Every structure is written in C-alpha cells, then in structure tokens.
Amino acid sequence: METPKEIFLKDYKKPDYYFDTVTLTFSLGEEHTIVSSNITVYPRIEGESSAPPPLVLDGVDLKLISIKIDGKELQKEEDYHLDARNLTISSPPSTAKFTLEIVTEIYPQKNTSLEGLYKSSRSFVTQCEAEGFRKITYYQDRPDIMAKYTCRVEGDKALYPVLLSNGNLVEEGNLEGGKHYAVWEDPHKKPCYLFALVAGQLQSRDDSFVTRSGRKVSLRIWTTAEDLPKTVHAMSSLKAAMKWDEDVFGLEYDLDLFNIVVVADFDGAMENKSLNIFNSEFVLVSPETASDAEYARIQGVIAHEYFHNWTGNRVTCRDWFQLTLKEGLTVFRDQEFSSDMGSRSVNRIEDVSLLRKNQFPEDAGPMAHPVRPHSYIKMDNFYTSTVYRKGTQVVRMYKTLLGSQGFRRGMDLYFKRHDGQAVTCEDFYAAMRDANDADFANFLLWYSQAGTPTVKVTSFYNSEAKTYSLKFSQQVPPTPGQAVKEPMLIPVAVGLLDSNGKDMPLTSVYRDGMLQVVSTDGQPAYTTVLKITKKEEEFVFVEISERPVPSLLRGYSAPVRLMSELTDADLFFLLAHDSDEFNRWEAGQVLSAKLMLSLVGDFQQNKPLSLKADFVHGFKSILTDYTLDKEFIAKAIDLPGVGEIMDMMDTADPDAVHAVRSFIRKHLASELKAEFLKTVENNRSSDPYVFDHSNKSRRTLKNIALSYLASLEDAQITELALSEYKTATNMTDQFAALTALVQNPGKTRDDVLADFYGKWEHDYLVINKWFGLQARADIPGNVENVRKLLKHPAFDLRNPNKVRSLVGGFCASPVNFHAKDGSGYKFLGEIVLQLDKLNPQGASRMVSALSRWRRYDETRQAHAKEQLEMILSTNGLSENVFEIASKSLAA
C-alpha cells in the first residue's frame, strides 16, 4: 500500500476561505441518499490583486452529481479536479462572497464504518467527529470552519416518522408519495463535526428544565418503544447536569430544545449541538438489567456530552491537535460533577486508577504522545487516554494551583474572550494566567512533552532547628521522537502527620532560601501545594515540633510516578491515619505492589509464597473499620491489577503476576473468611433498588467480599454465591454473584452461565456483559471458547459494543491474551483484519493491544512481532491500522 501522509501541528495554516451559512437538503432513500448543499463562501483575505487560491474540499466515498458557483455549473478538468480525497476548484471567484452548490449521492446502507451518514438497524444516523462529514458531502472538513446551518430532511413518513437535526424545528410538512419533511435551523455557528441527523421510528421521553434566567427548555430522549422505560435515569442525570453547570460554572443552556437519541450501532457518545447521539449502553438502564457501575457511568457520560455545549461547541478547537482543549476540560467537568453526586474521594480513586491502568502504559509505549500530539496519520487514532485522561489531569492542575475561585475566574475569562471561536490550548492557558495574574513557568510543557514524569523525594528532620526538609528531583523519560525533556511545573500537595496521626499546622516554608507564607489570614494550613519547577529543588518547613510522616501528592495533585523513602511502617501509619483519603488508599496500594513484586521474584525462582502477618493485619483493620465509607473500604481492599504490576517490571511476566495475585487473594480469603462472611451478611438488603451513594457503597463492599470468598473453591461458598445469584433483585448483585461463580471451571460454572443467558437472551446489552465475562476469564486455553463465541448467534462483528465486550474483554485477560504459545496474539491478528474491512477505527483500537510487545520475554515478542508483520503485509489495510501497527513494530 502507498505510505499514508503524516500531518503535523507545525504545518497548520489558516484556511484561504471561510463558510458563512450552510443549507443542506437530504433526500433519504432505500438505495441511496441525495445530499444537496448550498454554502456561502468568502475569502480570508479580500481584494487580493493576484489570482485567488484554489478552494480545496474534502470528500470520501461520494458520487458527485453536480457543482455550481453562483448558479453556473462547473466543468470537470476545466473548472475543478476530483480525486479519491479532494475536490479542488481551480479558480474560485475573486468576489467578496459567492455561493457554492454541490449535489452528491451517498450510500448509507453500505456504510459500516460508523462515520458519516449510515444505517443503524432501521434508522439513519450520523457521526461526523472527527472527519466523518467528508463522507456526506464535499466540504472543508476542519474545525476552524464555523458556519450557521439549516438542514432540510426528507424521507418516507411510514419508515422514518421522526426527522431530527441540530437547533430548532422551524418547519415541517407532508410531501407527495407518502413522504414528509422537517427543516431545522441552528442559530449558533459550529464546525461540521457537530452536524447531526437522525431519521427513524422512535419514541421520546419528554421532560423540561427551566434555566436560572427563566428559559424553559424541552428535553427529549429518543429510542425504540420497547427501550423507552430504560431512559428514566438518563433524563434525571441530564437535569442534574444542567443545574450543576449553572451552579458551579454559571453556564446556561442556550436553545429551547435538547434532544438525545439512542443508537445501538454507534461509537461512544457525541455532543452534536442540541442533538446528542449516544450508544445505547450509555443511556439505557434499569435495576434488573444494569449494574451500579453502569448507572454511574451513564450519569457521567450524559453530563459529559451536555457539558460540551460550552466546552467544545460554543468554544471549539482550532484544529484537531487541540482535541484535549475540549475533551480534557470536559472530562474534568464530568469528573467534578460525578464527585459532587457521590463520594469525592472514591471518584478520585477510580479516576486515578483508570489513568494508571490505561494512560501510563500508553505514555511508556510506542504510541506515546503529548496531550497535544505533534503529528498524526489518522486523527481517529488520537482519541486516546493521553488526550482525555492525562489532559484532564492537566486541567486539574490549574485548579490545584489556583484554587476553586481562581479556576472559576479563569473559566469566566476563557468564555468571555472566546465564545463562538475555534481556539488553542495556549488560549486556555492565557485565560487561566491572566485572570489570576499567575506565574505558570514551565506549565505549557505539559502540552508538548510526552511521558510520565518520575518525581523522587528524600527528607531530613533537624530536631535542633525544628525544620523538616523535602528534596525533590524530577525526570521525564525519553519517548519516541523526544529523547531530551525539560523540567516541568509539578504541583505537589503535601501534608505532615505527627506521631498521633494528626495533621501538623503549616505556617511557612523556605524555597531556595526564600521564605513563603503558607498560612491564610493568620490561620495555619494543613495541606500546602509545593511548585516543583526545576530538575532538583528543596523545600524546608519551619516550626515542625517532631519528625513527621509526610503525606505526599495529596489528592494525586499531578500525574506523575512518585518514588519516596517511606518505609513499610510509614505506609501502614498513613493507611491508618492520613486525613487525605486518596493517600490513605494509595498507601495500601503501594504496600500491596511492593508485596506483589517481591512475591513475583519468589515465584520466578520457585520459592514458596507467603504473606507477612502485618499485611494481613493491615488489610483486616481496613475491612473491619466501620467508621469508613463502605465504598472506600472496597477500593482499599482491592489489590493492584496484573497490568499495573507488570508495568513496574523490567520484563513483564503475566503468568507470574497472575499467580501471585491469585495466591494473595486466596490467602486473605482463607485467613479472613469469617470477616468476609460477616461483610456479606451485614450488607445484604431486600429493599427495592435505589441508585445512591449509600446503597451503591453497601453493594460494592458486599460483592468484593463475595469475590474474595469465591477464590477458595469451597462448597459452602459456592452455595452462598448461588444463593446470592438466585435471590438477587438487581443486576448489580446478580452479576457480581455470577462473576464469583465463574472463577472456577466446572459444571456449576457452565450451568450458571447457561441460566443467565436463558434469562436475558432478548436483552442485547445484558448479553454483552455475558460475552465480556467469559472473554476475560483466566481459565487456561480460553481462546478456543472465545473463538466459539464469535460464531454465537448473539454476536455481531459490526456492532462496536459486542466487539469491545468479546474481543476487547479477551485482550484484557493477561493469562490468555499473552499466552506463551502466541495463540492470543494470533487470534487478535485475525480479528483485526476482519474488523478493518468493516470499521477501521475499531480495528485500530484492537491492534493497539500489541503495541507494547517489547515489554515481554523473547518468546512472546516473537509471536507478537509475527502478527504485527502479518497485519502490515496485508493489502488494502486502512490508514488507522497502519499507523498503530507500524509505530508498534518500529518501537
């Protein structure tokens, strides 16, 4: 294949032409769809004496019917050039404005890429981010082209009674031949990636929200009639998000109508102006069919897409390199919302856990890139954990440095300056800096340097001077294309604990010999934020009456790897006493990781495995501390994952880490069997399902206790789990019991899986959970079972949810995906090539599981390399898969 073209941030140029208004007409058909566009065009620079530059439009998989300028039809070769990617108008008019009319023919029924306009079941639906609009009509498909849109949709009234697009409905009526039409007008300028259209047989849940200025907004969630009862939680989440955004950021909704459409075949969720489109798994829930985690996820995703109305829509990205400007900021906003709706400390733990699980490995692999990438081949490949989750931490650092009020001032100035504009990360940075007259030396490096910084800390207590010093050093590791890194601004939130476990008052600290006051209004602080800006830096606290135990990086104040000289005794002390719940959890995780790494060494040397009594005691003290939040306890007793431990090893050994983690779980279950049984018993409830923090916490703790017990392979425990499964009144408890029962192969496992499928075979979202559970199983040789499930009548390779559940689930199984015989890698290689023909975006996400193949032993490396070479040698490979596979192989 021809080597795809790489696009670079440094090559960005303003467009030669802008679009003012866009009028679209869609004539939806069963064989094809006709799209007519009428665009008002004006040059960026008016009145040039030289010939005007060509107008280059993007277009893929389109059949051009006609093209006119100011009513005059253009002739091919003479007036324009057409190739597989672009339509180039050689000599546009030199007038101040002109009208461009284009008619194209497209084939939504044949479009399986989930981009552009396509059919999902019986409905037409669009997905235009990042570059899907070019599959609808010829256009300047880039986010800095912002225009006002009017859209007319025509279709068969019986087949497509509901016709939706962006903005407000301004006209509708009947046409000849059983057709009808609807005209939608969006008064706000937007880039084409926010355009949306839906047509189908849908019904809506209707509600309303009155903004603080008195505007009554109609709210509608559209789905199929049978799924309408499952939209209650989504509607309440939407109303809660609208109120929260007003209360916290002063941001109101700006139209009279807000629509959400639920689609089975859709990649994620999309914030199209006033017409959000969601994959069904991000909207549809009921107590019987969805877990607490899914309720929480839906609450967050509904809020995320709504929050984009301001951070993404009203203020958008100048170019796709700035993606974190809208996504990192909006994820930060949805995390804050979720924290206010539940437990802030538990949500912080979950967010950091996901960062470490997904983004840290990405930052250490061949696809490592800054939160604002320098280049890409396919932008679709850069909707990554780095852009989203590390980008979120960059936004959070602004708040850590400025405080809540300072951050709000920065947000207000950002909107005041840039409402209605397409902007850059520097514009957001400038608003935060200028609103607070702040010194952000080195901070912009977070946008341009890849890699996870390592921060090392040493301490010294001077008993005579009553001072306590912390010496920091930082290093950002080399990453592809970036060998040498500069020191960054790293905010480290610090507290000091006395011998009784109480926070010590902090009044002042010396930095480079300069005294800095920590207290506020004469009142001592108990947490202060130290700004690390150099490769090495020392801070000296004064008036410290005894040697403290430091609580470092409180609340995880920066996305770094922290290395300290804290002893096990210090960590147990922090686990028992730290007032910062994140750091209390972190102390337990560090202890567990140290233990697991030590036992992995023993396992590899065939030494017997054993647990120290102090670890079991510390674990028990958390499990039985009834003063703690129950969900926090559940997080605190959950061991680090296999992937997280492998990430700490020079050569990853999935078999050894899995064996050690299983040993620890089984040993703890055996030693603390009575305590786990009591935890299950004390947290049962027959009350009707309620999704709130109290009930969610209770269920979470009960079910992790049951999971530990199930590792014992004890007949009494099996009966307990079966009883929990059969008597469960909600999916959270039923699926947790099912998960506990399928840990061990045998008749009970087979019977309960068959029973679950029999109960839920008509609910495709529940069956996706069933697929995922089996795919993730650590039973040796599970790849053959997964191959069989590919042929199951409920599986469909064209559906992204099913692919994520089965194929993505299998790749998350360290034992089977990384099987030493290469069977897991071979399975993935075959699937990637099949999927690439249907959905290149989905295929590229799957092949990324092979990206860190050099982390493993030589045998596994050889098998993984063989699959990457096989993929790259395939004719007709998509650019999406080529980019990931080629960079992975070259690492």
XYZ file of N, CA and C in Angstrom, residues 504-508 518-527:
45
model
N -0.249 18.219 61.025
C 0.501 19.267 61.711
C 0.226 20.612 61.037
N 0.079 21.683 61.818
C -0.138 23.009 61.221
C 1.106 23.481 60.467
N 0.889 24.034 59.273
C 1.973 24.519 58.433
C 1.846 26.029 58.312
N 2.881 26.736 58.699
C 2.815 28.202 58.667
C 3.672 28.804 57.562
N 4.878 28.264 57.352
C 5.756 28.823 56.328
C 6.773 27.785 55.895
N 2.641 30.049 54.265
C 1.669 29.021 53.907
C 0.306 29.320 54.515
N 0.300 29.918 55.711
C -0.952 30.184 56.415
C -1.797 31.206 55.662
N -3.105 31.161 55.892
C -4.060 32.066 55.262
C -4.803 32.844 56.333
N -4.790 34.177 56.211
C -5.457 35.031 57.194
C -5.015 34.701 58.615
N -3.735 34.387 58.751
C -3.196 34.089 60.066
C -3.491 32.687 60.565
N -4.282 31.910 59.775
C -4.630 30.557 60.190
C -3.692 29.561 59.513
N -3.162 28.599 60.269
C -2.248 27.624 59.665
C -2.979 26.748 58.649
N -2.233 26.282 57.654
C -2.771 25.331 56.688
C -2.356 23.929 57.108
N -3.088 22.961 56.658
C -2.737 21.567 56.939
C -2.313 20.819 55.669
N -2.576 21.435 54.536
C -2.075 20.953 53.245
C -1.582 22.164 52.476
